[in-house]
Structures are given as structure tokens and as C-alpha cells.
XYZ file of C-alpha atoms in Angstrom:
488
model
C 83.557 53.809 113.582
C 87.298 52.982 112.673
C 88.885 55.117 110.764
C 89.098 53.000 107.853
C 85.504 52.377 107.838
C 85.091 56.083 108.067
C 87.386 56.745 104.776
C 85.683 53.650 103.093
C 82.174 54.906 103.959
C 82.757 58.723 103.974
C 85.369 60.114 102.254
C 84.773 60.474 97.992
C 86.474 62.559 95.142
C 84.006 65.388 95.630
C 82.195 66.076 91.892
C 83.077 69.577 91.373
C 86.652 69.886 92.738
C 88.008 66.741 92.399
C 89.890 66.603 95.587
C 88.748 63.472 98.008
C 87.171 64.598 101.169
C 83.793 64.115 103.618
C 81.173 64.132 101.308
C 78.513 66.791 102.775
C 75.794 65.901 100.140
C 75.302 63.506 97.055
C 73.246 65.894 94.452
C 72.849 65.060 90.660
C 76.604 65.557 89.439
C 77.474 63.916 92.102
C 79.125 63.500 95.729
C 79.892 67.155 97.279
C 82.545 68.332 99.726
C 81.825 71.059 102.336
C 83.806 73.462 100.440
C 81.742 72.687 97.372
C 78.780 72.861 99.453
C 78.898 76.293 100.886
C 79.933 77.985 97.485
C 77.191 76.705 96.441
C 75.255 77.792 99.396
C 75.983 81.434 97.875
C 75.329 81.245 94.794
C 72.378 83.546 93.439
C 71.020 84.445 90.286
C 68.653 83.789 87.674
C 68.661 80.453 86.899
C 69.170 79.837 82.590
C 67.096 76.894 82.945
C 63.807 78.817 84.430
C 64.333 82.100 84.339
C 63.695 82.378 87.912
C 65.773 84.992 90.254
C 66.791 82.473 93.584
C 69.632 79.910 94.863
C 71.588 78.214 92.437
C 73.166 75.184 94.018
C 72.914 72.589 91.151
C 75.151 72.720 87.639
C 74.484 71.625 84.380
C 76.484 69.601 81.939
C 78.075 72.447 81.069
C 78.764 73.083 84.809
C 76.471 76.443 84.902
C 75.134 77.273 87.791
C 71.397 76.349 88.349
C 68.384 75.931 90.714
C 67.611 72.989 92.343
C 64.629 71.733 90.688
C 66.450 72.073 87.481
C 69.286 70.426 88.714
C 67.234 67.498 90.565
C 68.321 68.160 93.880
C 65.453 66.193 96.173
C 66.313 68.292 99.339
C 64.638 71.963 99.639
C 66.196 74.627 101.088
C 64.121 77.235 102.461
C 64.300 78.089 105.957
C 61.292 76.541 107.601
C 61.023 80.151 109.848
C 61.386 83.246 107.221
C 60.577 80.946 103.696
C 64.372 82.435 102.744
C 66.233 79.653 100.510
C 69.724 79.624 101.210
C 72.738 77.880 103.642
C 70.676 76.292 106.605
C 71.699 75.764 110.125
C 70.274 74.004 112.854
C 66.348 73.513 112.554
C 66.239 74.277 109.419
C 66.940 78.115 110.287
C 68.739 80.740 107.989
C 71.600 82.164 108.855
C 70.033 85.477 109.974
C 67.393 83.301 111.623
C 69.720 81.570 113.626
C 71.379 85.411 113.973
C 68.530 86.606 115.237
C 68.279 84.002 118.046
C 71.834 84.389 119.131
C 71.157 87.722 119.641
C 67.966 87.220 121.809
C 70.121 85.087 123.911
C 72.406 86.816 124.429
C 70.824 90.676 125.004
C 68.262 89.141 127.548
C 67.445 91.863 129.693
C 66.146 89.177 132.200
C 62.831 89.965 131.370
C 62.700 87.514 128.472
C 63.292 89.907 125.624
C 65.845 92.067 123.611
C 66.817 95.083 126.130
C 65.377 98.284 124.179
C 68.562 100.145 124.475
C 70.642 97.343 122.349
C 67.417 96.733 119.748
C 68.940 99.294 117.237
C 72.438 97.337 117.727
C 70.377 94.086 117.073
C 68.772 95.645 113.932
C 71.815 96.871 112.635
C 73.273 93.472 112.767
C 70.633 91.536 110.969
C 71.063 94.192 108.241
C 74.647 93.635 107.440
C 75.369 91.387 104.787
C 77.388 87.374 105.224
C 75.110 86.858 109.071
C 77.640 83.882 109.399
C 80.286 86.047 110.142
C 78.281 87.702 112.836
C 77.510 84.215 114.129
C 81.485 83.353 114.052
C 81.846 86.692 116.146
C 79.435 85.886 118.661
C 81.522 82.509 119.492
C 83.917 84.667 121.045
C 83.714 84.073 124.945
C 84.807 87.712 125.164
C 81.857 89.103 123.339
C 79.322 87.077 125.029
C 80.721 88.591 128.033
C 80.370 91.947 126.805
C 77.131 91.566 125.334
C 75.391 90.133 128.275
C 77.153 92.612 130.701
C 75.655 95.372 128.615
C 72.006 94.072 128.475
C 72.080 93.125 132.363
C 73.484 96.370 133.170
C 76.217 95.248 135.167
C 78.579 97.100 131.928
C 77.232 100.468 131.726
C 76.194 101.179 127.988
C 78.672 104.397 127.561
C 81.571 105.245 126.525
C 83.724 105.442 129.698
C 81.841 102.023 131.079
C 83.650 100.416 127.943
C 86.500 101.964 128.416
C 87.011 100.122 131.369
C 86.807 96.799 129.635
C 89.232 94.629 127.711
C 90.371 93.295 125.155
C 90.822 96.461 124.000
C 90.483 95.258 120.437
C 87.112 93.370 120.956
C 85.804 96.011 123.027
C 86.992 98.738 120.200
C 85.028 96.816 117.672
C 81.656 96.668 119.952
C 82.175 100.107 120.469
C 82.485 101.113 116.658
C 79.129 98.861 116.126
C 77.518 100.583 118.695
C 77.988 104.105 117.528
C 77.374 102.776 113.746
C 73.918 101.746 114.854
C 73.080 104.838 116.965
C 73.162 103.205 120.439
C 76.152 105.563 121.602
C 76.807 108.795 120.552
C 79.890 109.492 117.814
C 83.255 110.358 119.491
C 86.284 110.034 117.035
C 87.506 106.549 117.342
C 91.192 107.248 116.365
C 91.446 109.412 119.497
C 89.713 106.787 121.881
C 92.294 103.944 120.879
C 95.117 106.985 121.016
C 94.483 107.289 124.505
C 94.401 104.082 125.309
C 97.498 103.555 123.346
C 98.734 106.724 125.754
C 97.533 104.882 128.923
C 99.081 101.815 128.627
C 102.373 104.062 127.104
C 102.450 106.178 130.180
C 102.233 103.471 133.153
C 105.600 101.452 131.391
C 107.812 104.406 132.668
C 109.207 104.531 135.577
C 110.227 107.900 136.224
C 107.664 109.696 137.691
C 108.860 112.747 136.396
C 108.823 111.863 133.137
C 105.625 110.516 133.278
C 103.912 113.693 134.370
C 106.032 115.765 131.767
C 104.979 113.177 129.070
C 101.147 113.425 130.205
C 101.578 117.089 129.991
C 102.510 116.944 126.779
C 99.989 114.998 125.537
C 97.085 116.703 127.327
C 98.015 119.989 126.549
C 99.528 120.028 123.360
C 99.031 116.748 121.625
C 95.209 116.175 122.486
C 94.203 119.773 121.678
C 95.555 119.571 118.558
C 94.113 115.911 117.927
C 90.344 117.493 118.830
C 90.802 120.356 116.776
C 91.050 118.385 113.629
C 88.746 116.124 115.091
C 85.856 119.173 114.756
C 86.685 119.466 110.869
C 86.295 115.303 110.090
C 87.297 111.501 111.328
C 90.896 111.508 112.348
C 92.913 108.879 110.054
C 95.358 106.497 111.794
C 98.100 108.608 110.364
C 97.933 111.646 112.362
C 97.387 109.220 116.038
C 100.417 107.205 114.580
C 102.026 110.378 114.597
C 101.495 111.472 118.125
C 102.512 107.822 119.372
C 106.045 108.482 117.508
C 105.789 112.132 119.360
C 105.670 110.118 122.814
C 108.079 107.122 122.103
C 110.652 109.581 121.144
C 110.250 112.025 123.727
C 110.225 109.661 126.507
C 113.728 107.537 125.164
C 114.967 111.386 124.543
C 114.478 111.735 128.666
C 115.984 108.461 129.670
C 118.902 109.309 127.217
C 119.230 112.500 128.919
C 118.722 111.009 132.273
C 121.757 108.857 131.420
C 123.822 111.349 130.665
C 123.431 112.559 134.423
C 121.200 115.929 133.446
C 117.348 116.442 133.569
C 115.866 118.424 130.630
C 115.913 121.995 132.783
C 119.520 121.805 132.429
C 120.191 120.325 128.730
C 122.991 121.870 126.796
C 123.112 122.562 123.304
C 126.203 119.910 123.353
C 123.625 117.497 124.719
C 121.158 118.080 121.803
C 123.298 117.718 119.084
C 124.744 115.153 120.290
C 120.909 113.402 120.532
C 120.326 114.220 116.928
C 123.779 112.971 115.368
C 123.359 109.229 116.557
C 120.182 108.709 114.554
C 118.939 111.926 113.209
C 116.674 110.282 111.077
C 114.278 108.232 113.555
C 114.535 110.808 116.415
C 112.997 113.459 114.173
C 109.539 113.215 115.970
C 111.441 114.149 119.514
C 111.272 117.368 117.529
C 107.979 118.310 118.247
C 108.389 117.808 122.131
C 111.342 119.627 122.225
C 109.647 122.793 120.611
C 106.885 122.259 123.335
C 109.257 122.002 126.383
C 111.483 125.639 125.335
C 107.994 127.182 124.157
C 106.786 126.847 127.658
C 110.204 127.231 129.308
C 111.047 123.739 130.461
C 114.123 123.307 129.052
C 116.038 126.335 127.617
C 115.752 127.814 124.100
C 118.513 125.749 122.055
C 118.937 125.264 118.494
C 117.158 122.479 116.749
C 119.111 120.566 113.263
C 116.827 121.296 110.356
C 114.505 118.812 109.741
C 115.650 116.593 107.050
C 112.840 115.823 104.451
C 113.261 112.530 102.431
C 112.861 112.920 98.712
C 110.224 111.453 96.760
C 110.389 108.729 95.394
C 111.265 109.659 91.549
C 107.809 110.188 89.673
C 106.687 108.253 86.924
C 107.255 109.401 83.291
C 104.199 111.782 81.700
C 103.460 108.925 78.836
C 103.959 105.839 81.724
C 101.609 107.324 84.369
C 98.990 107.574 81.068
C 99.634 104.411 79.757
C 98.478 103.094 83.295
C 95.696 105.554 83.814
C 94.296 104.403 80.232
C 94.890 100.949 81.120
C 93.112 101.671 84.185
C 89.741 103.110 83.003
C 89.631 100.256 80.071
C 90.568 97.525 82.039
C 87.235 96.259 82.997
C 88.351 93.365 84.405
C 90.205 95.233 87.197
C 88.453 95.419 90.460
C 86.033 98.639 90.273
C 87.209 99.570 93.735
C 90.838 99.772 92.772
C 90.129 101.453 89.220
C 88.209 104.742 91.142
C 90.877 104.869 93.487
C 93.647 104.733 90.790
C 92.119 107.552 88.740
C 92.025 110.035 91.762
C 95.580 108.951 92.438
C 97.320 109.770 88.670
C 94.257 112.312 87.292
C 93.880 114.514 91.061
C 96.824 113.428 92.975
C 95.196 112.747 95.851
C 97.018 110.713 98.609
C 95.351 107.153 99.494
C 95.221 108.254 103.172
C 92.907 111.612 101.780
C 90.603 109.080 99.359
C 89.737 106.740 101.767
C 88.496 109.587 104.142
C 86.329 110.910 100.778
C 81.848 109.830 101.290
C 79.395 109.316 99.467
C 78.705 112.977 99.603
C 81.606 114.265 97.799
C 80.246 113.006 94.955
C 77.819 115.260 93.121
C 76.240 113.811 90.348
C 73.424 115.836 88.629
C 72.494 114.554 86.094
C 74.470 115.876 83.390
C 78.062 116.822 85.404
C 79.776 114.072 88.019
C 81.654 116.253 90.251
C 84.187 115.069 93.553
C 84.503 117.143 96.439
C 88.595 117.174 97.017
C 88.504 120.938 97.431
C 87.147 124.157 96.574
C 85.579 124.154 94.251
C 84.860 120.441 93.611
C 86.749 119.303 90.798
C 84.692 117.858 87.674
C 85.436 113.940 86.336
C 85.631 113.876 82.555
C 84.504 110.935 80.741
C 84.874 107.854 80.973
C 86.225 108.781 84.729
C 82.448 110.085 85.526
C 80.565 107.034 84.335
C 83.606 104.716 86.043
C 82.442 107.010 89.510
C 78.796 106.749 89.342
C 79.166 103.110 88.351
C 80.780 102.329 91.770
C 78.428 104.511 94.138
C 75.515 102.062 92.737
C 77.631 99.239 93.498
C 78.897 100.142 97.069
C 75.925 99.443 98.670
C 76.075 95.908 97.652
C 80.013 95.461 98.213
C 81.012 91.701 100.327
C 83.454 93.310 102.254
C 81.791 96.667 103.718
C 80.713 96.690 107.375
C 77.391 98.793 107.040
C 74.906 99.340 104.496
C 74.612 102.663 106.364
C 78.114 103.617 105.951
C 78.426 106.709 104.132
C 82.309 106.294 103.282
C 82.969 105.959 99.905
C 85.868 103.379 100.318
C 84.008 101.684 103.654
C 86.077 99.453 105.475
C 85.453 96.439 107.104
C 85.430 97.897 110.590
C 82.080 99.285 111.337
C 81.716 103.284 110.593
C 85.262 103.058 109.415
C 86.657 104.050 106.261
C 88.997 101.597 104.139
C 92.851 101.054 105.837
C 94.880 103.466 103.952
C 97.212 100.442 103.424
C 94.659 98.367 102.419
C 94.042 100.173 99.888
C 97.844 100.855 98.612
C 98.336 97.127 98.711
C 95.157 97.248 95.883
C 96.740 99.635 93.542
C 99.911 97.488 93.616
C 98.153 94.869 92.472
C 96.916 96.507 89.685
C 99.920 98.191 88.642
C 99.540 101.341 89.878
C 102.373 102.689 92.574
C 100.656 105.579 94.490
C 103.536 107.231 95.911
C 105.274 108.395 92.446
C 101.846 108.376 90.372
C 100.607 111.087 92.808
C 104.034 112.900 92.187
C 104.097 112.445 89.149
C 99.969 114.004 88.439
C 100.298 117.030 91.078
C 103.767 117.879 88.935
C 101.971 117.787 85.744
C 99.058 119.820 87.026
C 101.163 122.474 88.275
C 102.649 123.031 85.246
C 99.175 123.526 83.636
C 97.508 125.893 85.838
C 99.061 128.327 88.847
C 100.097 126.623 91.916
C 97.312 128.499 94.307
C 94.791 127.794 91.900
C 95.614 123.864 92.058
C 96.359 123.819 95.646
C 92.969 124.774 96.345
C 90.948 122.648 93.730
C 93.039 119.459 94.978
C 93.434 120.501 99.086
C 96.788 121.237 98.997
C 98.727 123.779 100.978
C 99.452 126.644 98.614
C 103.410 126.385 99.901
C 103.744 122.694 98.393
C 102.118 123.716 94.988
C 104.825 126.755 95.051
C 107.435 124.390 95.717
C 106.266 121.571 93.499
C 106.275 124.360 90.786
C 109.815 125.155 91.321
C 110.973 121.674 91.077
C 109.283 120.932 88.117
C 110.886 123.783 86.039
C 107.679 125.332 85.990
C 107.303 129.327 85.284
C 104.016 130.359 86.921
C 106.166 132.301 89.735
C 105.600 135.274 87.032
C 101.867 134.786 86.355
C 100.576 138.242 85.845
C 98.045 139.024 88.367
C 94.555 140.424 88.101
C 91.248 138.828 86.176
C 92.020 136.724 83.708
C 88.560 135.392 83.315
C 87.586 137.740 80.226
């Protein structure tokens, strides 16, 4: 076929978005474009003409959405395995049919069948919602790879067998679907890609010398600290982002000293202020190295420059930061997601990289009282805040973009087990309006001024040292709060 012929024979103004392209169907309102034809491929509901719950590919003359046999459509689209009428695929198979025998393809044990380790992993993916974009995974070479290594054997199923694999990013993924489904055990995945961050870090350097004194470092003072907070709950990228700074900085901080003709046993004060005064502001996290190396007598005890905290952006005015929090909880057209998130930002101040690390359990409904978890004791959600909170823990379940029905993260992300990115979720305020940075400012100095600073430190999870000092720069007086009970 020419390609006139083809453009003659194929190509039509498609009937629903007017643009001309390969017609993938020619239903009632006539010819339909692949676009066309996988929107309406998802599209489900209870058809007006009917009253009947199912697939609504056809439209009316007023261009509603409808079911097929009240549209006209001839062709049928129930999946000739499972009876399930949606998108087909090849024979006439679902998309989770056709899932389903991707998967037994490719987690042949050799003995014909799933291997019984990876059947949880298998069930877990047939649960997840949109199975195409499990099938659109699975066309990756490297997964196939990984997936038949794992069922053959040849890739041990643990933790350090994967470790040994790459792409790192591919293999980080598997890995986070195979602890979501309960075929590996939880470890904290922030520290797994830190160390291989610190890995791949590490063998770059050439001195050998500072290589071992960064690895020391790292192990013995980075790490620790890392697992410790680990015990308490899921590291956020934050704190590994953090450590990486830790280790860039430290290691140009050796080569600069290196150039200089002295190794860090022998650095002068003259030396370290004159490290700090070329860019004081990016080589703050050397800092924390530094500290280590005179705390265990690597380098000698010199004075460090005070750290140098950047101001705040300034906060939002009382009556603005209301006008958007009203706008917020009325604005029903706003994406629910974004509107829960904004109210714990300018009611609670709570930082987005502390709400997207919030589950499903920190909500405590009972009934009568909606209460969120954000400290001690959980802090209770007035109306119309409440019903705005319950209204999105029915809905989660059910959201396009979460990885796991099983997730139990109240903002779940779309890597499996994870919570949402905490920029992610920034970028989502912004588009409603809502800047986090000086709305949070702006609610924790308003709520300081209303109650003593230890009093909302501990409610909200701050440090009682920030509340103090957020008292004194908002003019507030509790400082001289007379002590004793005050609850009579």
C-alpha cells in the first residue's frame, strides 16, 4: 500500500476530536482515532440510557457517555477469558488477562508454572490498578532479565543478590515491588539507594586515603545515625540527600586541602577559614565532617564559622493565608489530594516532607471526632477540615496514580510502598495557590502566639527550641507564662 492509498483509505477526521488520523473503529457517531478509542476504552459508569453500571464507549447526541448497545456499537467487548468488558488485546484477552500471561512467561520456574516464591509478587501485580502499565513495564529487556533470573534462580531472591544487579533504578523498583508484596523482607529503601549512591561515590576518588577516611565517616557516623532514625519510621529522601552533601563536601574539602600541600592531621586554623570564606554558603555541609574528624582526633580541634541560617522566606499575611485556606476547603473543584494537604500546611504547619510521611493510621476517626496524628496528643480537625479528611481516606483506595491498594501512606506515591515525592507534592499546592514554605511560617507563627511554645511544639512535632524562637520573632509574650496547672 502507497502511502497515498493509505491516507485515502485510512486516515479520517476522527468523530469526537476532530483531528484527521488512522481511524481505529467506525461506531455510530462516527469514524474513531486511537486516542478516541482508548478514552473510551476507560470509561465506566452507569449508563443514563439503561441504568446499567459497565463500559461506556458510545455517546449520545448530546455527546454523553453511554454503553454500547445504547449507542449501537455491533462489536462486544468482553474478554472472551474472564467475561470482563473493557480495552482488549490480543485474543480477545483483558488487559489483566493478557497481564496474567506475561507474568506466567516470564516467572517460569522451568517446571511449567509460576515459581511459589514470586506468586505473592504476581498477585500483587494483578491487583494494582491501569494492568497496561504493568504490561508497558514488562517490555523492558532489563526486567525480563531480572524477572526470569529470579524465577530460575540463577538471581538469588534477596536483598544482597539484587544488590548486585543493575540498572540500579530498574532493579530499585523490583525491589520496592517485592517488599510491597511480601516476597522480601522490609529494609528502609532510602538507605539501600544511599549506599549505593555511597558506592559508586567512593570508587571515583582516587586517593586512597581519602577514600578510607570518607568510608569511615560514613560507616561510623553517617550510617548509625541513618539506622537510628530508620528504627522510629521510613527515612525521607531529605535526610539521605543530606548525607550525600555530607560526602561531596568532605571529599572536595580533602582534595582542596591536599592542594594546598597539607593532609587534614596537620590543617591550620588559617587553612579552615580560608575553606569557609570562598563559598561559605555551599561548603556548610563539610561542617558535619569536620566536627567528626576533631571529635575523634583526626585533625586538631579548630574553630568552626557559625553556621549561617537563611531566613525564611517572609510569611504570608494573617487575613491572606485565610483567604486561601477558605478558598481551599470551598473550592470543590480543587483536586482533593491537594486541598488535605493545603489545610495541614496553613491550619498545623506541617512541612510537605512531614505530610507525605503521615498513613492511613494517623487518622482517627470515631465516629463523632476526626483526629490526625502529627504529635502528642493528636491534634483534632474542626469542620469542614474533618469531613474534607475522611472524604479523601474513602477515596485513596481508588486513586489512578497510587502504586498499591495495600499501601498504607496517606499521600501514596507512585513508587511501590513509597510515600508521595515531597516535591511532587509542593509542585501541587503551587498549582492551587498555596506556597508551602511561607504558609507554614506564616500558621506555626500564628499558633504560637495563641498557645505556649512547648505546648505547640509538641501537638505539631516540633522541637520545643524552634517554638521558643518562633515566639520571640513573632513579638509574642508567652516567655512569662506563669507556670503550674492551669487546667481548673
Amino acid at each position: 500500500m502507497t502511502p497515498e492509498e493509505y491516507e485515502r483509505w485510512m486516515i479520517r477526521d476522527c468523530a469526537r476530536c476532530g483531528r484527521p488520523a488512522s481511524k481505529s473503529a467506525e461506531w455510530s457517531d462516527g469514524p474513531i482515532c486511537r486516542a478516541c478509542y482508548d478514552r473510551a476504552m476507560r470509561a465506566r459508569g452507569l449508563c443514563p440510557g439503561c441504568r446499567a453500571d459497565r463500559l461506556l464507549p458510545g455517546r449520545d447526541t448530546g455527546g454523553t457517555p453511554i454503553c454500547r448497545d445504547c449507542a449501537g456499537i455491533v462489536r462486544d467487548f468482553f474478554c472472551d477469558r474472564c467475561g470482563f468488558e473493557g480495552l482488549l488485546l490480543g485474543g480477545r484477552l483483558c488487559e489483566r488477562c493478557t497481564l496474567a500471561d506475561t507474568l506466567g512467561r516470564l516467572l517460569n520456574d522451568g517446571t511449567g508454572r509460576v515459581a511459589p516464591s514470586l506468586q505473592p509478587l504476581v498477585t500483587a501485580l494483578l491487583e494494582m490498578d491501569r494492568p497496561k502499565s504493568r504490561l508497558i513495564w514488562l517490555r523492558n529487556p532489563n526486567v525480563v532479565r531480572l524477572l526470569r533470573g529470579l524465577a530460575t534462580g540463577t538471581i538469588p531472591l534477596t536483598h544482597d543478590g539484587l544488590h548486585q544487579e543493575t540498572p540500579w533504578r530498574t532493579v530499585a523498583h523490583l525491589r520496592d515491588l517485592l517488599m510491597d508484596s511480601g516476597v522480601l523482607p522490609r529494609v528502609d529503601r532510602q538507605i539501600m539507594l544511599y549506599q549505593r549512591w555511597l558506592t559508586e561515590r567512593l570508587a571515583v576518588i582516587k586517593d586512597p586515603e581519602h577514600r578510607q577516611r570518607l568510608r569511615h565517616f560514613a560507616t561510623w557516623h553517617q550510617m548509625r545515625g541513618l539506622r537510628t532514625k530508620a528504627v522510629k519510621g521510613p527515612l525521607g529522601r531529605s535526610q539521605t540527600n543530606q548525607a550525600k552533601q555530607e560526602i561531596t563536601q568532605a571529599g572536595a574539602f580533602l582534595a582542596w586541602l591536599a592542594d594546598r600541600g597539607r593532609t587534614i592531621e596537620h590543617c591550620q586554623q588559617a587553612d579552615l577559614d580560608a575553606w569557609q570564606a570562598e563559598k561559605l554558603a555551599t561548603r556548610r555541609p563539610a561542617q558535619t565532617f569536620l566536627r567528626w574528624c576533631m571529635k575523634t582526633s583526626r585533625m586538631p580541634r579548630l574553630t568552626l564559622p557559625p553556621q549561617v541560617v537563611n531566613q525564611d522566606q517572609a510569611p504570608l499575611h494573617q487575613d491572606r493565608r485565610l483567604a486561601i485556606l477558605r478558598r481551599t476547603l470551598n473550592d470543590t473543584s480543587l483536586p482533593l489530594r491537594a486541598r488535605v494537604a493545603a489545610t495541614l500546611v496553613l491550619l498545623y504547619a506541617q512541612p510537605v516532607t512531614r505530610i507525605v510521611r503521615l498513613t492511613v493510621d494517623d487518622v482517627i476517626d470515631d465516629g463523632t471526632t476526626v483526629t490526625v496524628r502529627l504529635g502528642d496528643p493528636p491534634s483534632p480537625l474542626p469542620e469542614p477540615v474533618a469531613d474534607l479528611v475522611r472524604a479523601y481516606v474513602q477515596s485513596r483506595q481508588h486513586l489512578p496514580y497510587a502504586s498499591s491498594r495495600s499501601s498504607q501512606w496517606l499521600f501514596p506515591g507512585r513508587q511501590p510502598g513509597q510515600p508521595m515525592n515531597p516535591v511532587s507534592l509542593q509542585v501541587h499546592l503551587r498549582k492551587i495557590g498555596v506556597p508551602p514554605q511561607r504558609g507554614r511560617t506564616s500558621a506555626i507563627r500564628q499558633l504560637v502566639l495563641q498557645a505556649p511554645a512547648p505546648v505547640i511544639a509538641k501537638a505539631l512535632g516540633y522541637h520545643d527550641k524552634t517554638a521558643t524562637r518562633l515566639v520571640t520573632e513573632a513579638g509574642g509574650t508567652w516567655s512569662r507564662y506563669a507556670p503550674g496547672d492551669h487546667t481548673r
